[in-house]
PDB file of C-alpha atoms in Angstrom:
ATOM      1  CA  UNK A 689       1.281 -19.062  -1.589  1.00  0.00           C
ATOM      2  CA  UNK A 690       4.513 -18.463   0.308  1.00  0.00           C
ATOM      3  CA  UNK A 691       7.769 -19.683  -1.212  1.00  0.00           C
ATOM      4  CA  UNK A 692      11.370 -20.082  -0.176  1.00  0.00           C
ATOM      5  CA  UNK A 693      14.428 -20.061  -2.428  1.00  0.00           C
ATOM      6  CA  UNK A 694      17.533 -20.635  -0.316  1.00  0.00           C
ATOM      7  CA  UNK A 695      17.341 -17.846   2.264  1.00  0.00           C
ATOM      8  CA  UNK A 696      14.955 -15.638   0.256  1.00  0.00           C
ATOM      9  CA  UNK A 697      11.314 -15.789   1.342  1.00  0.00           C
ATOM     10  CA  UNK A 698       8.129 -14.502  -0.277  1.00  0.00           C
ATOM     11  CA  UNK A 699       5.478 -14.408   2.463  1.00  0.00           C
ATOM     12  CA  UNK A 700       1.772 -15.021   2.316  1.00  0.00           C
ATOM     13  CA  UNK A 701      -0.330 -11.962   3.188  1.00  0.00           C
ATOM     14  CA  UNK A 702       0.984 -10.269   6.344  1.00  0.00           C
ATOM     15  CA  UNK A 703       0.243  -6.965   8.048  1.00  0.00           C
ATOM     16  CA  UNK A 704       2.603  -4.001   8.059  1.00  0.00           C
ATOM     17  CA  UNK A 705       3.595  -2.413  11.371  1.00  0.00           C
ATOM     18  CA  UNK A 706       6.157   0.327  12.052  1.00  0.00           C
ATOM     19  CA  UNK A 707       6.393   0.796   8.285  1.00  0.00           C
ATOM     20  CA  UNK A 708       9.334   3.163   7.713  1.00  0.00           C
ATOM     21  CA  UNK A 709       9.671   2.271   4.041  1.00  0.00           C
ATOM     22  CA  UNK A 710       9.719   5.655   2.287  1.00  0.00           C
ATOM     23  CA  UNK A 711      12.392   7.436   4.324  1.00  0.00           C
ATOM     24  CA  UNK A 712      15.269   5.736   6.185  1.00  0.00           C
ATOM     25  CA  UNK A 713      15.409   6.214   9.951  1.00  0.00           C
ATOM     26  CA  UNK A 714      17.821   5.252  12.706  1.00  0.00           C
ATOM     27  CA  UNK A 715      16.573   2.382  14.862  1.00  0.00           C
ATOM     28  CA  UNK A 716      18.358   3.386  18.083  1.00  0.00           C
ATOM     29  CA  UNK A 717      20.658   6.115  19.357  1.00  0.00           C
ATOM     30  CA  UNK A 718      23.584   3.724  18.799  1.00  0.00           C
ATOM     31  CA  UNK A 719      22.811   3.252  15.096  1.00  0.00           C
ATOM     32  CA  UNK A 720      24.914   5.374  12.796  1.00  0.00           C
ATOM     33  CA  UNK A 721      23.256   4.156   9.599  1.00  0.00           C
ATOM     34  CA  UNK A 722      19.690   5.138   8.739  1.00  0.00           C
ATOM     35  CA  UNK A 723      17.684   2.210   7.371  1.00  0.00           C
ATOM     36  CA  UNK A 724      14.318   1.441   5.839  1.00  0.00           C
ATOM     37  CA  UNK A 725      12.423  -0.901   8.136  1.00  0.00           C
ATOM     38  CA  UNK A 726       9.161  -2.697   8.802  1.00  0.00           C
ATOM     39  CA  UNK A 727       7.700  -5.184  11.254  1.00  0.00           C
ATOM     40  CA  UNK A 728       5.663  -7.894   9.518  1.00  0.00           C
ATOM     41  CA  UNK A 729       2.809  -9.382  11.551  1.00  0.00           C
ATOM     42  CA  UNK A 730       2.227 -13.035  10.612  1.00  0.00           C
ATOM     43  CA  UNK A 731      -0.932 -14.693  11.894  1.00  0.00           C
ATOM     44  CA  UNK A 732      -0.173 -17.828  13.896  1.00  0.00           C
ATOM     45  CA  UNK A 733      -2.742 -19.536  11.642  1.00  0.00           C
ATOM     46  CA  UNK A 734      -0.364 -18.981   8.689  1.00  0.00           C
ATOM     47  CA  UNK A 735       1.726 -22.056   9.465  1.00  0.00           C
ATOM     48  CA  UNK A 736       3.118 -22.109   5.910  1.00  0.00           C
ATOM     49  CA  UNK A 737       4.877 -18.731   6.215  1.00  0.00           C
ATOM     50  CA  UNK A 738       6.018 -19.486   9.780  1.00  0.00           C
ATOM     51  CA  UNK A 739       7.542 -22.837   8.761  1.00  0.00           C
ATOM     52  CA  UNK A 740       9.328 -21.246   5.787  1.00  0.00           C
ATOM     53  CA  UNK A 741      10.739 -18.481   8.013  1.00  0.00           C
ATOM     54  CA  UNK A 742      12.103 -21.140  10.367  1.00  0.00           C
ATOM     55  CA  UNK A 743      13.665 -23.006   7.400  1.00  0.00           C
ATOM     56  CA  UNK A 744      15.198 -19.768   6.066  1.00  0.00           C
ATOM     57  CA  UNK A 745      16.653 -19.003   9.504  1.00  0.00           C
ATOM     58  CA  UNK A 746      18.197 -22.487   9.621  1.00  0.00           C
ATOM     59  CA  UNK A 747      19.711 -22.028   6.141  1.00  0.00           C
ATOM     60  CA  UNK A 748      21.137 -18.666   7.210  1.00  0.00           C
ATOM     61  CA  UNK A 749      22.507 -20.285  10.401  1.00  0.00           C
ATOM     62  CA  UNK A 750      24.342 -22.894   8.304  1.00  0.00           C
ATOM     63  CA  UNK A 751      25.878 -20.139   6.194  1.00  0.00           C
ATOM     64  CA  UNK A 752      26.847 -18.372   9.448  1.00  0.00           C
ATOM     65  CA  UNK A 753      28.741 -21.461  10.596  1.00  0.00           C
ATOM     66  CA  UNK A 754      30.531 -21.599   7.211  1.00  0.00           C
ATOM     67  CA  UNK A 755      31.363 -17.902   7.355  1.00  0.00           C
ATOM     68  CA  UNK A 756      32.165 -17.389  11.056  1.00  0.00           C
ATOM     69  CA  UNK A 757      33.109 -20.900  12.179  1.00  0.00           C
ATOM     70  CA  UNK A 758      31.920 -23.133  14.991  1.00  0.00           C
ATOM     71  CA  UNK A 759      31.613 -20.192  17.368  1.00  0.00           C
ATOM     72  CA  UNK A 760      28.402 -19.218  15.511  1.00  0.00           C
ATOM     73  CA  UNK A 761      25.557 -20.172  17.906  1.00  0.00           C
ATOM     74  CA  UNK A 762      23.398 -23.261  17.344  1.00  0.00           C
ATOM     75  CA  UNK A 763      20.366 -21.173  18.399  1.00  0.00           C
ATOM     76  CA  UNK A 764      21.204 -17.653  17.195  1.00  0.00           C
ATOM     77  CA  UNK A 765      19.328 -14.466  18.046  1.00  0.00           C
ATOM     78  CA  UNK A 766      16.781 -13.562  15.375  1.00  0.00           C
ATOM     79  CA  UNK A 767      14.289 -10.789  14.650  1.00  0.00           C
ATOM     80  CA  UNK A 768      11.475 -13.388  14.415  1.00  0.00           C
ATOM     81  CA  UNK A 769       9.440 -13.260  17.629  1.00  0.00           C
ATOM     82  CA  UNK A 770       6.139 -14.144  19.287  1.00  0.00           C
ATOM     83  CA  UNK A 771       3.788 -11.149  19.524  1.00  0.00           C
ATOM     84  CA  UNK A 772       1.841 -12.612  22.462  1.00  0.00           C
ATOM     85  CA  UNK A 773       5.051 -12.891  24.503  1.00  0.00           C
ATOM     86  CA  UNK A 774       6.974  -9.798  23.346  1.00  0.00           C
ATOM     87  CA  UNK A 775       4.077  -7.328  22.948  1.00  0.00           C
ATOM     88  CA  UNK A 776       1.338  -8.489  25.366  1.00  0.00           C
ATOM     89  CA  UNK A 777      -0.112  -4.964  25.689  1.00  0.00           C
ATOM     90  CA  UNK A 778      -0.506  -4.402  21.936  1.00  0.00           C
ATOM     91  CA  UNK A 779      -3.729  -5.938  20.563  1.00  0.00           C
ATOM     92  CA  UNK A 780      -2.398  -5.751  16.977  1.00  0.00           C
ATOM     93  CA  UNK A 781       0.303  -8.283  17.893  1.00  0.00           C
ATOM     94  CA  UNK A 782      -2.073 -10.728  19.646  1.00  0.00           C
ATOM     95  CA  UNK A 783      -2.194 -14.094  17.881  1.00  0.00           C
ATOM     96  CA  UNK A 784       0.738 -13.147  15.647  1.00  0.00           C
ATOM     97  CA  UNK A 785       4.406 -13.841  15.176  1.00  0.00           C
ATOM     98  CA  UNK A 786       6.357 -10.816  13.963  1.00  0.00           C
ATOM     99  CA  UNK A 787       9.467 -10.356  11.869  1.00  0.00           C
ATOM    100  CA  UNK A 788      11.498  -7.144  11.951  1.00  0.00           C
ATOM    101  CA  UNK A 789      13.200  -6.425   8.608  1.00  0.00           C
ATOM    102  CA  UNK A 790      15.455  -3.609   7.476  1.00  0.00           C
ATOM    103  CA  UNK A 791      17.600  -2.470   4.577  1.00  0.00           C
ATOM    104  CA  UNK A 792      20.009   0.330   3.755  1.00  0.00           C
ATOM    105  CA  UNK A 793      18.443   0.545   0.297  1.00  0.00           C
ATOM    106  CA  UNK A 794      14.836   1.541  -0.378  1.00  0.00           C
ATOM    107  CA  UNK A 795      12.534  -1.444  -0.939  1.00  0.00           C
ATOM    108  CA  UNK A 796      10.429  -1.700  -4.065  1.00  0.00           C
ATOM    109  CA  UNK A 797       6.808  -1.004  -3.076  1.00  0.00           C
ATOM    110  CA  UNK A 798       4.116  -1.936  -5.580  1.00  0.00           C
ATOM    111  CA  UNK A 799       0.454  -2.805  -5.958  1.00  0.00           C
ATOM    112  CA  UNK A 800      -1.303  -4.905  -8.580  1.00  0.00           C
ATOM    113  CA  UNK A 801      -2.212  -2.969 -11.714  1.00  0.00           C
ATOM    114  CA  UNK A 802      -5.879  -2.821 -12.785  1.00  0.00           C
ATOM    115  CA  UNK A 803      -7.159  -5.493 -15.192  1.00  0.00           C
ATOM    116  CA  UNK A 804      -6.302  -4.713 -18.799  1.00  0.00           C
ATOM    117  CA  UNK A 805      -3.273  -2.619 -17.866  1.00  0.00           C
ATOM    118  CA  UNK A 806      -0.138  -3.141 -19.998  1.00  0.00           C
ATOM    119  CA  UNK A 807       1.909  -3.596 -16.789  1.00  0.00           C
ATOM    120  CA  UNK A 808       1.467  -6.056 -13.896  1.00  0.00           C
ATOM    121  CA  UNK A 809       2.282  -3.672 -11.038  1.00  0.00           C
ATOM    122  CA  UNK A 810       2.210   0.026 -10.219  1.00  0.00           C
ATOM    123  CA  UNK A 811       4.823   1.634  -7.950  1.00  0.00           C
ATOM    124  CA  UNK A 812       3.550   3.091  -4.668  1.00  0.00           C
ATOM    125  CA  UNK A 813       5.269   6.334  -3.678  1.00  0.00           C
ATOM    126  CA  UNK A 814       2.915   7.655  -0.979  1.00  0.00           C
ATOM    127  CA  UNK A 815       2.485   6.901   2.723  1.00  0.00           C
ATOM    128  CA  UNK A 816      -1.249   7.312   2.121  1.00  0.00           C
ATOM    129  CA  UNK A 817      -1.194   4.088   0.084  1.00  0.00           C
ATOM    130  CA  UNK A 818       1.280   1.982   2.091  1.00  0.00           C
ATOM    131  CA  UNK A 819       1.157   2.476   5.856  1.00  0.00           C
ATOM    132  CA  UNK A 820       1.270   0.721   9.230  1.00  0.00           C
ATOM    133  CA  UNK A 821      -1.910  -1.344   9.328  1.00  0.00           C
ATOM    134  CA  UNK A 822      -2.207  -2.190   5.626  1.00  0.00           C
ATOM    135  CA  UNK A 823      -1.844  -5.761   4.357  1.00  0.00           C
ATOM    136  CA  UNK A 824       0.938  -6.869   2.038  1.00  0.00           C
ATOM    137  CA  UNK A 825       3.227  -9.627   0.871  1.00  0.00           C
ATOM    138  CA  UNK A 826       6.952  -9.228   1.478  1.00  0.00           C
ATOM    139  CA  UNK A 827      10.170 -10.466  -0.085  1.00  0.00           C
ATOM    140  CA  UNK A 828      12.876 -10.798   2.572  1.00  0.00           C
ATOM    141  CA  UNK A 829      16.323 -12.355   2.716  1.00  0.00           C
ATOM    142  CA  UNK A 830      17.760 -13.944   5.856  1.00  0.00           C
ATOM    143  CA  UNK A 831      21.483 -13.667   6.600  1.00  0.00           C
ATOM    144  CA  UNK A 832      23.953 -14.350   9.391  1.00  0.00           C
ATOM    145  CA  UNK A 833      25.790 -11.444  11.004  1.00  0.00           C
ATOM    146  CA  UNK A 834      28.665 -10.925  13.406  1.00  0.00           C
ATOM    147  CA  UNK A 835      28.645  -7.372  14.726  1.00  0.00           C
ATOM    148  CA  UNK A 836      31.402  -6.761  17.285  1.00  0.00           C
ATOM    149  CA  UNK A 837      31.077 -10.312  18.560  1.00  0.00           C
ATOM    150  CA  UNK A 838      27.266 -10.287  18.663  1.00  0.00           C
ATOM    151  CA  UNK A 839      26.103 -13.001  16.263  1.00  0.00           C
ATOM    152  CA  UNK A 840      22.662 -13.835  14.941  1.00  0.00           C
ATOM    153  CA  UNK A 841      20.295 -13.953  11.985  1.00  0.00           C
ATOM    154  CA  UNK A 842      18.735 -10.808  10.505  1.00  0.00           C
ATOM    155  CA  UNK A 843      16.060 -10.310   7.854  1.00  0.00           C
ATOM    156  CA  UNK A 844      16.836  -7.966   4.980  1.00  0.00           C
ATOM    157  CA  UNK A 845      13.871  -6.133   3.444  1.00  0.00           C
ATOM    158  CA  UNK A 846      13.768  -6.496  -0.344  1.00  0.00           C
ATOM    159  CA  UNK A 847      10.315  -5.652  -1.741  1.00  0.00           C
ATOM    160  CA  UNK A 848       6.681  -5.170  -0.701  1.00  0.00           C
ATOM    161  CA  UNK A 849       3.402  -5.851  -2.537  1.00  0.00           C
ATOM    162  CA  UNK A 850       0.353  -3.997  -1.168  1.00  0.00           C
ATOM    163  CA  UNK A 851      -2.631  -6.378  -1.062  1.00  0.00           C
ATOM    164  CA  UNK A 852      -5.415  -4.489   0.734  1.00  0.00           C
ATOM    165  CA  UNK A 853      -6.251  -1.696   3.145  1.00  0.00           C
ATOM    166  CA  UNK A 854      -6.486  -2.161   6.898  1.00  0.00           C
ATOM    167  CA  UNK A 855      -7.154   0.018   9.894  1.00  0.00           C
ATOM    168  CA  UNK A 856      -4.180   2.289  10.524  1.00  0.00           C
ATOM    169  CA  UNK A 857      -2.199   1.384  13.647  1.00  0.00           C
ATOM    170  CA  UNK A 858      -0.822   4.764  14.631  1.00  0.00           C
ATOM    171  CA  UNK A 859      -0.168   8.250  13.486  1.00  0.00           C
ATOM    172  CA  UNK A 860      -2.644  10.494  11.794  1.00  0.00           C
ATOM    173  CA  UNK A 861      -5.804   9.212  10.193  1.00  0.00           C
ATOM    174  CA  UNK A 862      -6.690   9.885   6.576  1.00  0.00           C
ATOM    175  CA  UNK A 863      -8.540  13.114   5.716  1.00  0.00           C
ATOM    176  CA  UNK A 864     -11.443  11.029   4.401  1.00  0.00           C
ATOM    177  CA  UNK A 865     -11.854   9.305   7.779  1.00  0.00           C
ATOM    178  CA  UNK A 866     -11.459  12.534   9.764  1.00  0.00           C
ATOM    179  CA  UNK A 867     -14.223  14.243   7.800  1.00  0.00           C
ATOM    180  CA  UNK A 868     -16.481  11.227   7.159  1.00  0.00           C
ATOM    181  CA  UNK A 869     -19.436  12.752   9.037  1.00  0.00           C
ATOM    182  CA  UNK A 870     -19.069  16.100   7.300  1.00  0.00           C
ATOM    183  CA  UNK A 871     -18.849  14.432   3.899  1.00  0.00           C
ATOM    184  CA  UNK A 872     -21.992  12.401   4.629  1.00  0.00           C
ATOM    185  CA  UNK A 873     -23.852  15.432   6.032  1.00  0.00           C
ATOM    186  CA  UNK A 874     -27.366  15.843   4.670  1.00  0.00           C
ATOM    187  CA  UNK A 875     -29.406  19.002   4.969  1.00  0.00           C
ATOM    188  CA  UNK A 876     -31.897  18.799   7.786  1.00  0.00           C
ATOM    189  CA  UNK A 877     -35.295  20.492   7.756  1.00  0.00           C
ATOM    190  CA  UNK A 878     -33.992  23.603   9.562  1.00  0.00           C
ATOM    191  CA  UNK A 879     -31.321  24.101   6.898  1.00  0.00           C
ATOM    192  CA  UNK A 880     -33.926  23.724   4.173  1.00  0.00           C
ATOM    193  CA  UNK A 881     -36.226  26.274   5.896  1.00  0.00           C
ATOM    194  CA  UNK A 882     -33.356  28.722   6.206  1.00  0.00           C
ATOM    195  CA  UNK A 883     -32.777  28.576   2.450  1.00  0.00           C
ATOM    196  CA  UNK A 884     -36.469  29.290   1.637  1.00  0.00           C
TER     197      UNK A 884
END
């Protein structure tokens, strides 16, 4: 169940895309600061998370007006967008909204501990366990910004909870998938005859 406390949101299950959460990277050539970042894909069927994101953006907009005055836009730019409109050629984004989040500090990345464990979560430290394509829940904080006169609402990445595996979006596949046929290989009759 998604929840909102002020401008801090805990999402329902979403899908990770462009997950740069273990090493900071620069987003563009103009960026001087390397950041941790992720794009969260939110199914359009998840109206609860979408409505809470819109409420969080509105709360952040109100704080922007308090902080920057009446010049802060009534409809500010945000990193919350429609995947069908913005990424029509990417099937992963079809039927989804997406939210780009970033942070200068490394997010906490955890998974649920096994039953009977003395702790509730286990830290994830490997890209093999948290990757673009996996499913997760995210804790993000929305805030107003004014960067050289460009004003809007951004989403700060706080923490991530891995929920389940999914098909990887890009990059290299796992060794297990690459060698699935070889690992399932059974001796055929010719191989058995050769050994006799």
